[in-house]
Amino acid sequence: MATEAPTRRRAIEDMASALFRERGYAATSVRDIARALDLQGASLYAHVTSKEDVLWAIVDRAASTFETAADRAAASSRDGDAASRLAALVRAHVAVIAADPELAGVFITEWRHLSPARRDAVLTRRDAYEERFRAIIVDGMAAGLFSPTDPAIAATFVLTALNGLAGWYRPGGRLTPDRIADHYAELAVRTVTEDHR
Amino acid sequence: MATEAPTRRRAIEDMASALFRERGYAATSVRDIARALDLQGASLYAHVTSKEDVLWAIVDRAASTFETAADRAAASSRDGDAASRLAALVRAHVAVIAADPELAGVFITEWRHLSPARRDAVLTRRDAYEERFRAIIVDGMAAGLFSPTDPAIAATFVLTALNGLAGWYRPGGRLTPDRIADHYAELAVRTVTEDHR
DNA sequence: CCTACCGATCGGTAGG
DNA sequence: CCTACCGATCGGTAGG
């Protein structure tokens, strides 16, 4: 029972995630969030210091979730070849989106509404994250496993395709998260491997 | 000289495209658009009937541009195999984005701010557009040229990767539109072709 | 295309 | 967590 504050705060973030993803940050008012939680608009400010603060909390947590999942995928696939390491990274990314599409979706599309300093911080983290993809692609090319490609272009191509999942994934859809991960991992690996027919 | 009205209207749409893409539709005010054109906020209404009307004009024109480009690509690659038809479609899509990233970017990300009726109309057209990709993939699979894949998943994967270009393309960047089209066409075709090593 | 103006809503604060 | 309230800004209209 001593943990009412963090729970309340989290409920606000979760509701905000859902609304930000559905309508966008700028089109969602503080009163929209409050109303969805049966609160008065001004009452939200007992728990948060500003609207942007809520967005930042969501984006920061989402970024950490992606990073942690990628760390685990990298550790558990460390001894595999580049193809299996790329597949593990893709699977981790898909799993994070499927586990909380609202959180991931806001991170992917709404970070531009942050203040310049925070936006820069997010861009730096996003670039470091994309670098994981580039590094595996470079490794795979060096090992002769992947065909020669512009690694930056290939990494961006794959990562934007993965992020697109946050735009269309709905729980209970035709495919389970695991099946989607199967498909996406295969498509991503093929993207960097030559057609040898 | 008799063509002042359409030119003026178009200048408003172009400025709105740039601002909507940079900050998003909801975060851009009618006065922002007017100010960028050295007009008073209310003066815009001599040329447009509402803010949403401007968004609709942009989205509708962008959709038509993509459709026309895809029609031409389909016509000129009609006699090729599925791989060359997919490559032609990808090249057309990339060219439309590179020719006007603001227009394409607003179409891709801001259509959800349209009224429900217009949003539905856009969704229908987007689905028909994506169906072009699915149809080629199905054809290629039937011909044994493409490896067995879920066509809907593969089409979405490729199309979201292509649309991601609108998020990062900047004129005068490291690669010309043509080189980007080369890379994207190859990556897209690989995505649906098996690795036979 | 401008001035003047409208009601509504915005994010946020004061004070309990 | 509420009531009451703040100045600023929103999309849009009237009337020239």
Tab-separated table of C-alpha atoms (C1' of nucleotides) in Angstrom:
chain	number	residue	atom	x	y	z
A	1	MET	CA	0.000	0.000	0.000
A	2	ALA	CA	2.858	2.410	0.361
A	3	THR	CA	3.237	2.172	-3.408
A	4	GLU	CA	0.244	4.222	-4.483
A	5	ALA	CA	2.181	7.079	-6.014
A	6	PRO	CA	4.314	5.091	-8.462
A	7	THR	CA	1.271	3.060	-9.504
A	8	ARG	CA	-0.781	6.184	-10.111
A	9	ARG	CA	2.005	7.773	-12.052
A	10	ARG	CA	2.336	4.657	-14.162
A	11	ALA	CA	-1.391	4.550	-14.865
A	12	ILE	CA	-1.126	8.097	-16.160
A	13	GLU	CA	1.765	7.171	-18.429
A	14	ASP	CA	-0.035	4.117	-19.761
A	15	MET	CA	-3.177	6.078	-20.530
A	16	ALA	CA	-1.107	8.829	-22.115
A	17	SER	CA	0.724	6.243	-24.245
A	18	ALA	CA	-2.545	4.916	-25.588
A	19	LEU	CA	-3.881	8.379	-26.392
A	20	PHE	CA	-0.602	9.708	-27.805
A	21	ARG	CA	-0.339	6.718	-30.084
A	22	GLU	CA	-3.948	6.981	-31.228
A	23	ARG	CA	-4.185	10.745	-31.810
A	24	GLY	CA	-0.628	12.001	-31.503
A	25	TYR	CA	0.959	14.014	-28.695
A	26	ALA	CA	-0.026	17.480	-29.938
A	27	ALA	CA	-3.647	16.491	-30.543
A	28	THR	CA	-4.012	15.006	-27.067
A	29	SER	CA	-4.755	17.473	-24.279
A	30	VAL	CA	-3.888	17.071	-20.633
A	31	ARG	CA	-7.629	17.091	-19.993
A	32	ASP	CA	-8.101	14.161	-22.417
A	33	ILE	CA	-5.711	12.098	-20.331
A	34	ALA	CA	-7.327	13.178	-17.062
A	35	ARG	CA	-10.846	12.477	-18.307
A	36	ALA	CA	-9.869	8.958	-19.349
A	37	LEU	CA	-8.717	8.393	-15.754
A	38	ASP	CA	-11.816	10.015	-14.200
A	39	LEU	CA	-9.841	12.964	-12.911
A	40	GLN	CA	-10.099	16.703	-13.282
A	41	GLY	CA	-7.624	18.166	-15.718
A	42	ALA	CA	-5.736	20.127	-13.114
A	43	SER	CA	-5.493	17.089	-10.834
A	44	LEU	CA	-2.966	15.474	-13.146
A	45	TYR	CA	-0.463	18.071	-12.025
A	46	ALA	CA	-0.411	16.503	-8.564
A	47	HIS	CA	1.445	13.628	-10.249
A	48	VAL	CA	3.340	15.130	-13.169
A	49	THR	CA	5.102	18.423	-13.690
A	50	SER	CA	4.210	18.966	-17.324
A	51	LYS	CA	2.710	17.325	-20.390
A	52	GLU	CA	6.130	17.028	-21.986
A	53	ASP	CA	7.374	15.339	-18.831
A	54	VAL	CA	4.882	12.531	-19.403
A	55	LEU	CA	6.029	12.149	-23.010
A	56	TRP	CA	9.631	12.062	-21.881
A	57	ALA	CA	8.929	9.369	-19.279
A	58	ILE	CA	7.277	7.225	-21.955
A	59	VAL	CA	10.002	7.747	-24.535
A	60	ASP	CA	12.817	7.196	-22.062
A	61	ARG	CA	11.316	3.978	-20.747
A	62	ALA	CA	10.662	2.718	-24.274
A	63	ALA	CA	14.242	3.432	-25.312
A	64	SER	CA	15.546	1.534	-22.284
A	65	THR	CA	13.254	-1.393	-23.024
A	66	PHE	CA	14.565	-1.663	-26.584
A	67	GLU	CA	18.164	-1.349	-25.403
A	68	THR	CA	17.817	-3.984	-22.700
A	69	ALA	CA	16.133	-6.411	-25.074
A	70	ALA	CA	18.877	-5.850	-27.663
A	71	ASP	CA	21.570	-6.390	-25.020
A	72	ARG	CA	20.024	-9.720	-24.058
A	73	ALA	CA	19.671	-10.778	-27.687
A	74	ALA	CA	23.296	-9.893	-28.354
A	75	ALA	CA	24.501	-11.796	-25.287
A	76	SER	CA	22.532	-14.948	-26.038
A	77	SER	CA	23.497	-15.013	-29.729
A	78	ARG	CA	27.119	-13.978	-29.207
A	79	ASP	CA	28.561	-17.256	-30.501
A	80	GLY	CA	26.395	-17.436	-33.608
A	81	ASP	CA	27.159	-16.149	-37.084
A	82	ALA	CA	25.986	-12.759	-38.321
A	83	ALA	CA	22.723	-14.148	-39.699
A	84	SER	CA	21.697	-15.686	-36.392
A	85	ARG	CA	22.754	-12.573	-34.495
A	86	LEU	CA	20.697	-10.380	-36.814
A	87	ALA	CA	17.741	-12.741	-36.427
A	88	ALA	CA	18.038	-12.556	-32.633
A	89	LEU	CA	18.121	-8.764	-32.720
A	90	VAL	CA	15.085	-8.614	-34.991
A	91	ARG	CA	13.191	-11.031	-32.767
A	92	ALA	CA	13.973	-8.929	-29.719
A	93	HIS	CA	12.778	-5.773	-31.456
A	94	VAL	CA	9.541	-7.379	-32.596
A	95	ALA	CA	8.928	-8.761	-29.104
A	96	VAL	CA	9.281	-5.321	-27.506
A	97	ILE	CA	6.773	-3.807	-29.926
A	98	ALA	CA	4.286	-6.653	-29.507
A	99	ALA	CA	4.570	-6.567	-25.704
A	100	ASP	CA	3.523	-2.909	-25.573
A	101	PRO	CA	2.634	-1.393	-28.961
A	102	GLU	CA	1.482	1.877	-27.369
A	103	LEU	CA	4.792	2.427	-25.594
A	104	ALA	CA	6.830	1.486	-28.658
A	105	GLY	CA	4.609	3.439	-31.025
A	106	VAL	CA	4.935	6.663	-29.057
A	107	PHE	CA	8.691	6.221	-28.884
A	108	ILE	CA	8.923	5.681	-32.617
A	109	THR	CA	6.661	8.499	-33.792
A	110	GLU	CA	6.253	11.160	-31.074
A	111	TRP	CA	9.810	11.880	-29.892
A	112	ARG	CA	10.004	14.933	-32.159
A	113	HIS	CA	7.662	16.785	-29.787
A	114	LEU	CA	10.257	16.705	-27.028
A	115	SER	CA	12.335	19.747	-26.174
A	116	PRO	CA	15.467	20.145	-28.313
A	117	ALA	CA	17.808	18.820	-25.599
A	118	ARG	CA	15.750	15.699	-25.030
A	119	ARG	CA	15.212	15.230	-28.749
A	120	ASP	CA	18.956	15.266	-29.266
A	121	ALA	CA	19.421	12.721	-26.511
A	122	VAL	CA	16.880	10.431	-28.140
A	123	LEU	CA	18.509	10.811	-31.547
A	124	THR	CA	21.856	9.801	-30.086
A	125	ARG	CA	20.368	6.699	-28.503
A	126	ARG	CA	18.502	5.827	-31.673
A	127	ASP	CA	21.687	6.081	-33.667
A	128	ALA	CA	23.527	3.835	-31.191
A	129	TYR	CA	20.693	1.357	-31.501
A	130	GLU	CA	20.810	1.427	-35.297
A	131	GLU	CA	24.581	0.953	-35.052
A	132	ARG	CA	23.923	-2.517	-33.614
A	133	PHE	CA	22.299	-3.417	-36.924
A	134	ARG	CA	25.046	-1.801	-38.976
A	135	ALA	CA	27.758	-3.621	-37.018
A	136	ILE	CA	26.196	-7.036	-37.583
A	137	ILE	CA	25.760	-6.274	-41.284
A	138	VAL	CA	29.390	-5.184	-41.593
A	139	ASP	CA	30.485	-8.347	-39.775
A	140	GLY	CA	28.397	-10.538	-42.021
A	141	MET	CA	29.787	-8.875	-45.125
A	142	ALA	CA	33.371	-9.284	-43.864
A	143	ALA	CA	32.714	-12.973	-43.241
A	144	GLY	CA	31.341	-13.379	-46.770
A	145	LEU	CA	27.992	-14.404	-45.307
A	146	PHE	CA	26.158	-11.245	-46.354
A	147	SER	CA	26.424	-9.802	-49.815
A	148	PRO	CA	28.113	-6.439	-50.355
A	149	THR	CA	25.675	-3.664	-49.516
A	150	ASP	CA	25.743	-0.145	-48.153
A	151	PRO	CA	25.484	-1.062	-44.442
A	152	ALA	CA	23.853	2.218	-43.433
A	153	ILE	CA	21.158	1.909	-46.084
A	154	ALA	CA	20.516	-1.737	-45.316
A	155	ALA	CA	20.308	-1.098	-41.568
A	156	THR	CA	17.883	1.791	-42.046
A	157	PHE	CA	15.789	-0.241	-44.468
A	158	VAL	CA	15.447	-3.090	-42.001
A	159	LEU	CA	14.925	-0.950	-38.920
A	160	THR	CA	12.213	1.202	-40.490
A	161	ALA	CA	10.461	-1.967	-41.655
A	162	LEU	CA	10.582	-3.294	-38.083
A	163	ASN	CA	9.311	-0.034	-36.636
A	164	GLY	CA	6.420	-0.134	-39.070
A	165	LEU	CA	5.107	-3.025	-37.007
A	166	ALA	CA	4.177	-0.563	-34.253
A	167	GLY	CA	1.810	1.047	-36.742
A	168	TRP	CA	-0.209	-2.026	-37.563
A	169	TYR	CA	0.231	-4.615	-34.811
A	170	ARG	CA	-2.917	-5.343	-32.825
A	171	PRO	CA	-3.110	-8.012	-30.092
A	172	GLY	CA	-5.306	-10.897	-31.144
A	173	GLY	CA	-4.625	-10.382	-34.844
A	174	ARG	CA	-4.095	-13.035	-37.487
A	175	LEU	CA	-0.540	-13.798	-36.396
A	176	THR	CA	0.911	-14.209	-32.914
A	177	PRO	CA	3.940	-12.103	-31.954
A	178	ASP	CA	6.113	-15.218	-32.283
A	179	ARG	CA	4.975	-15.920	-35.824
A	180	ILE	CA	5.477	-12.304	-36.779
A	181	ALA	CA	8.973	-12.484	-35.302
A	182	ASP	CA	9.649	-15.609	-37.385
A	183	HIS	CA	8.627	-13.826	-40.566
A	184	TYR	CA	10.392	-10.580	-39.792
A	185	ALA	CA	13.631	-12.316	-38.842
A	186	GLU	CA	13.613	-14.234	-42.103
A	187	LEU	CA	12.773	-11.178	-44.200
A	188	ALA	CA	15.483	-9.141	-42.498
A	189	VAL	CA	18.176	-11.768	-43.026
A	190	ARG	CA	17.194	-12.185	-46.654
A	191	THR	CA	17.472	-8.448	-47.153
A	192	VAL	CA	21.213	-8.629	-46.636
A	193	THR	CA	21.852	-11.966	-48.307
A	194	GLU	CA	22.346	-12.314	-52.033
A	195	ASP	CA	20.049	-14.201	-54.283
A	196	HIS	CA	22.182	-17.064	-55.641
A	197	ARG	CA	19.799	-18.760	-58.023
B	1	MET	CA	-1.231	36.569	-64.688
B	2	ALA	CA	-4.721	35.170	-64.731
B	3	THR	CA	-3.353	32.249	-62.758
B	4	GLU	CA	-2.769	33.979	-59.460
B	5	ALA	CA	-5.364	32.114	-57.447
B	6	PRO	CA	-4.200	28.545	-58.148
B	7	THR	CA	-0.570	29.574	-57.642
B	8	ARG	CA	-1.368	31.207	-54.324
B	9	ARG	CA	-3.331	28.223	-53.187
B	10	ARG	CA	-0.477	25.968	-54.163
B	11	ALA	CA	2.058	28.086	-52.283
B	12	ILE	CA	-0.080	27.686	-49.176
B	13	GLU	CA	-0.185	23.921	-49.608
B	14	ASP	CA	3.551	23.713	-50.150
B	15	MET	CA	4.318	25.768	-47.056
B	16	ALA	CA	1.803	23.749	-45.064
B	17	SER	CA	3.442	20.512	-46.288
B	18	ALA	CA	6.819	21.663	-45.036
B	19	LEU	CA	5.470	22.699	-41.642
B	20	PHE	CA	3.198	19.678	-41.202
B	21	ARG	CA	6.079	17.368	-41.962
B	22	GLU	CA	8.448	19.193	-39.620
B	23	ARG	CA	6.164	19.663	-36.604
B	24	GLY	CA	3.094	17.595	-37.390
B	25	TYR	CA	-0.390	18.754	-38.358
B	26	ALA	CA	-1.761	19.258	-34.855
B	27	ALA	CA	1.282	21.215	-33.686
B	28	THR	CA	1.133	23.576	-36.666
B	29	SER	CA	-1.321	26.460	-36.383
B	30	VAL	CA	-3.026	28.246	-39.228
B	31	ARG	CA	-1.128	31.336	-38.087
B	32	ASP	CA	2.199	29.471	-38.408
B	33	ILE	CA	1.430	28.816	-42.060
B	34	ALA	CA	0.280	32.388	-42.659
B	35	ARG	CA	3.311	33.883	-40.928
B	36	ALA	CA	5.681	31.832	-43.091
B	37	LEU	CA	3.950	33.369	-46.129
B	38	ASP	CA	3.945	36.919	-44.701
B	39	LEU	CA	0.206	36.941	-44.299
B	40	GLN	CA	-2.159	37.583	-41.419
B	41	GLY	CA	-3.639	34.428	-39.948
B	42	ALA	CA	-7.175	35.263	-40.980
B	43	SER	CA	-6.084	36.064	-44.534
B	44	LEU	CA	-5.465	32.397	-45.252
B	45	TYR	CA	-9.200	31.886	-45.179
B	46	ALA	CA	-9.524	33.912	-48.364
B	47	HIS	CA	-7.883	30.909	-50.056
B	48	VAL	CA	-8.845	27.858	-48.026
B	49	THR	CA	-11.993	26.884	-46.194
B	50	SER	CA	-10.383	25.137	-43.250
B	51	LYS	CA	-7.126	23.796	-41.890
B	52	GLU	CA	-8.241	20.243	-42.502
B	53	ASP	CA	-9.047	21.188	-46.081
B	54	VAL	CA	-5.380	22.030	-46.636
B	55	LEU	CA	-4.306	18.712	-45.165
B	56	TRP	CA	-6.795	16.922	-47.366
B	57	ALA	CA	-5.531	18.680	-50.509
B	58	ILE	CA	-1.976	17.615	-49.679
B	59	VAL	CA	-2.865	14.028	-48.843
B	60	ASP	CA	-5.120	13.630	-51.874
B	61	ARG	CA	-2.508	14.992	-54.248
B	62	ALA	CA	0.219	12.813	-52.713
B	63	ALA	CA	-1.941	9.720	-53.052
B	64	SER	CA	-2.583	10.500	-56.706
B	65	THR	CA	1.115	11.069	-57.332
B	66	PHE	CA	2.005	7.664	-55.880
B	67	GLU	CA	-0.783	5.990	-57.845
B	68	THR	CA	0.180	7.592	-61.151
B	69	ALA	CA	3.849	6.708	-60.673
B	70	ALA	CA	2.935	3.129	-59.831
B	71	ASP	CA	0.697	2.904	-62.902
B	72	ARG	CA	3.543	4.043	-65.138
B	73	ALA	CA	5.980	1.633	-63.513
B	74	ALA	CA	3.537	-1.225	-63.974
B	75	ALA	CA	2.958	-0.345	-67.632
B	76	SER	CA	6.620	-0.044	-68.516
B	77	SER	CA	7.634	-3.249	-66.701
B	78	ARG	CA	4.613	-5.263	-67.776
B	79	ASP	CA	6.607	-7.786	-69.793
B	80	GLY	CA	9.261	-8.386	-67.144
B	81	ASP	CA	9.333	-11.067	-64.470
B	82	ALA	CA	8.095	-10.466	-60.937
B	83	ALA	CA	11.522	-9.341	-59.729
B	84	SER	CA	11.855	-6.636	-62.347
B	85	ARG	CA	8.265	-5.519	-61.836
B	86	LEU	CA	8.835	-5.257	-58.095
B	87	ALA	CA	12.044	-3.334	-58.717
B	88	ALA	CA	10.213	-0.911	-61.032
B	89	LEU	CA	7.492	-0.336	-58.433
B	90	VAL	CA	10.062	0.290	-55.713
B	91	ARG	CA	11.968	2.705	-57.940
B	92	ALA	CA	8.777	4.628	-58.674
B	93	HIS	CA	7.938	4.857	-54.986
B	94	VAL	CA	11.409	6.077	-54.068
B	95	ALA	CA	11.318	8.648	-56.879
B	96	VAL	CA	8.028	10.115	-55.654
B	97	ILE	CA	9.390	10.515	-52.131
B	98	ALA	CA	12.657	12.037	-53.307
B	99	ALA	CA	10.897	14.448	-55.674
B	100	ASP	CA	8.841	15.949	-52.835
B	101	PRO	CA	9.662	14.550	-49.389
B	102	GLU	CA	7.354	17.043	-47.657
B	103	LEU	CA	4.345	16.024	-49.713
B	104	ALA	CA	5.085	12.323	-49.328
B	105	GLY	CA	5.942	12.636	-45.647
B	106	VAL	CA	2.672	14.345	-44.775
B	107	PHE	CA	0.743	11.724	-46.715
B	108	ILE	CA	2.524	8.918	-44.898
B	109	THR	CA	2.303	10.228	-41.342
B	110	GLU	CA	-0.449	12.852	-41.009
B	111	TRP	CA	-3.477	11.288	-42.680
B	112	ARG	CA	-4.828	10.165	-39.316
B	113	HIS	CA	-5.763	13.790	-38.541
B	114	LEU	CA	-8.335	13.817	-41.329
B	115	SER	CA	-12.041	13.502	-40.614
B	116	PRO	CA	-13.263	9.883	-40.315
B	117	ALA	CA	-14.761	9.834	-43.811
B	118	ARG	CA	-11.594	11.094	-45.461
B	119	ARG	CA	-9.439	8.853	-43.306
B	120	ASP	CA	-11.440	5.855	-44.478
B	121	ALA	CA	-11.025	6.932	-48.090
B	122	VAL	CA	-7.261	7.198	-47.629
B	123	LEU	CA	-7.083	3.796	-45.959
B	124	THR	CA	-8.907	2.238	-48.887
B	125	ARG	CA	-6.489	3.790	-51.378
B	126	ARG	CA	-3.482	2.790	-49.292
B	127	ASP	CA	-4.713	-0.772	-49.202
B	128	ALA	CA	-5.186	-0.804	-52.979
B	129	TYR	CA	-1.652	0.537	-53.324
B	130	GLU	CA	-0.229	-2.118	-51.019
B	131	GLU	CA	-2.169	-4.715	-53.015
B	132	ARG	CA	0.091	-3.908	-55.987
B	133	PHE	CA	3.014	-5.168	-53.931
B	134	ARG	CA	1.135	-8.217	-52.703
B	135	ALA	CA	0.060	-9.140	-56.242
B	136	ILE	CA	3.618	-9.054	-57.569
B	137	ILE	CA	4.835	-11.119	-54.630
B	138	VAL	CA	2.098	-13.695	-55.171
B	139	ASP	CA	2.967	-13.837	-58.884
B	140	GLY	CA	6.647	-14.273	-58.146
B	141	MET	CA	5.929	-17.072	-55.708
B	142	ALA	CA	3.655	-18.831	-58.204
B	143	ALA	CA	6.406	-18.605	-60.816
B	144	GLY	CA	8.911	-20.106	-58.408
B	145	LEU	CA	10.961	-16.919	-58.615
B	146	PHE	CA	10.198	-15.764	-55.088
B	147	SER	CA	10.465	-18.056	-52.117
B	148	PRO	CA	7.303	-18.990	-50.179
B	149	THR	CA	6.393	-16.196	-47.796
B	150	ASP	CA	3.297	-14.679	-46.280
B	151	PRO	CA	2.590	-12.122	-49.047
B	152	ALA	CA	0.785	-9.669	-46.765
B	153	ILE	CA	3.629	-9.632	-44.264
B	154	ALA	CA	6.282	-9.313	-46.950
B	155	ALA	CA	4.413	-6.492	-48.718
B	156	THR	CA	3.958	-4.587	-45.464
B	157	PHE	CA	7.583	-5.127	-44.519
B	158	VAL	CA	8.807	-3.720	-47.826
B	159	LEU	CA	6.332	-0.856	-48.036
B	160	THR	CA	7.000	0.375	-44.496
B	161	ALA	CA	10.728	0.253	-45.243
B	162	LEU	CA	10.155	2.365	-48.365
B	163	ASN	CA	7.987	4.845	-46.499
B	164	GLY	CA	10.709	5.221	-43.912
B	165	LEU	CA	12.677	7.019	-46.596
B	166	ALA	CA	10.349	10.006	-46.216
B	167	GLY	CA	11.568	10.293	-42.646
B	168	TRP	CA	15.259	10.580	-43.420
B	169	TYR	CA	15.715	11.662	-47.042
B	170	ARG	CA	17.231	15.118	-47.464
B	171	PRO	CA	18.109	16.618	-50.854
B	172	GLY	CA	21.848	16.920	-51.298
B	173	GLY	CA	22.599	14.032	-48.953
B	174	ARG	CA	25.276	11.370	-49.389
B	175	LEU	CA	23.314	9.457	-52.019
B	176	THR	CA	21.340	10.720	-54.988
B	177	PRO	CA	17.726	9.624	-55.391
B	178	ASP	CA	18.819	7.293	-58.185
B	179	ARG	CA	21.420	5.542	-56.054
B	180	ILE	CA	18.939	5.206	-53.209
B	181	ALA	CA	16.466	3.706	-55.670
B	182	ASP	CA	19.136	1.232	-56.796
B	183	HIS	CA	19.758	0.121	-53.227
B	184	TYR	CA	16.115	-0.009	-52.206
B	185	ALA	CA	15.095	-1.974	-55.292
B	186	GLU	CA	17.795	-4.538	-54.611
B	187	LEU	CA	16.981	-4.797	-50.906
B	188	ALA	CA	13.272	-5.195	-51.654
B	189	VAL	CA	13.806	-7.940	-54.223
B	190	ARG	CA	16.147	-9.791	-51.895
B	191	THR	CA	13.539	-9.647	-49.165
B	192	VAL	CA	11.307	-11.979	-51.129
B	193	THR	CA	13.998	-14.198	-52.644
B	194	GLU	CA	15.486	-17.121	-50.804
B	195	ASP	CA	19.085	-17.388	-49.776
B	196	HIS	CA	20.460	-20.337	-51.789
B	197	ARG	CA	24.017	-20.575	-50.548
C	1	DC	C1'	-5.959	40.445	-48.121
C	2	DC	C1'	-6.648	43.324	-43.630
C	3	DT	C1'	-8.607	44.687	-38.926
C	4	DA	C1'	-11.295	43.393	-35.393
C	5	DC	C1'	-13.307	40.032	-33.075
C	6	DC	C1'	-15.685	35.424	-31.512
C	7	DG	C1'	-16.182	31.344	-28.229
C	8	DA	C1'	-13.539	27.415	-27.064
C	9	DT	C1'	-9.749	25.308	-25.413
C	10	DC	C1'	-4.976	25.033	-24.240
C	11	DG	C1'	-1.133	24.030	-20.443
C	12	DG	C1'	-0.489	25.285	-16.060
C	13	DT	C1'	-0.936	27.642	-11.064
C	14	DA	C1'	-3.002	28.976	-6.399
C	15	DG	C1'	-4.759	27.495	-2.522
C	16	DG	C1'	-6.800	24.460	-0.165
D	1	DC	C1'	-7.240	15.348	-5.724
D	2	DC	C1'	-10.701	19.440	-6.223
D	3	DT	C1'	-12.457	24.287	-7.379
D	4	DA	C1'	-11.419	28.364	-9.331
D	5	DC	C1'	-8.811	30.724	-12.192
D	6	DC	C1'	-4.807	32.609	-15.318
D	7	DG	C1'	-2.949	34.452	-19.886
D	8	DA	C1'	-2.160	32.634	-24.350
D	9	DT	C1'	-3.533	30.665	-28.328
D	10	DC	C1'	-6.571	28.047	-31.156
D	11	DG	C1'	-9.625	27.737	-35.728
D	12	DG	C1'	-12.658	30.503	-37.822
D	13	DT	C1'	-16.127	34.646	-39.073
D	14	DA	C1'	-17.760	39.526	-40.176
D	15	DG	C1'	-17.268	43.149	-42.830
D	16	DG	C1'	-14.890	45.614	-45.483
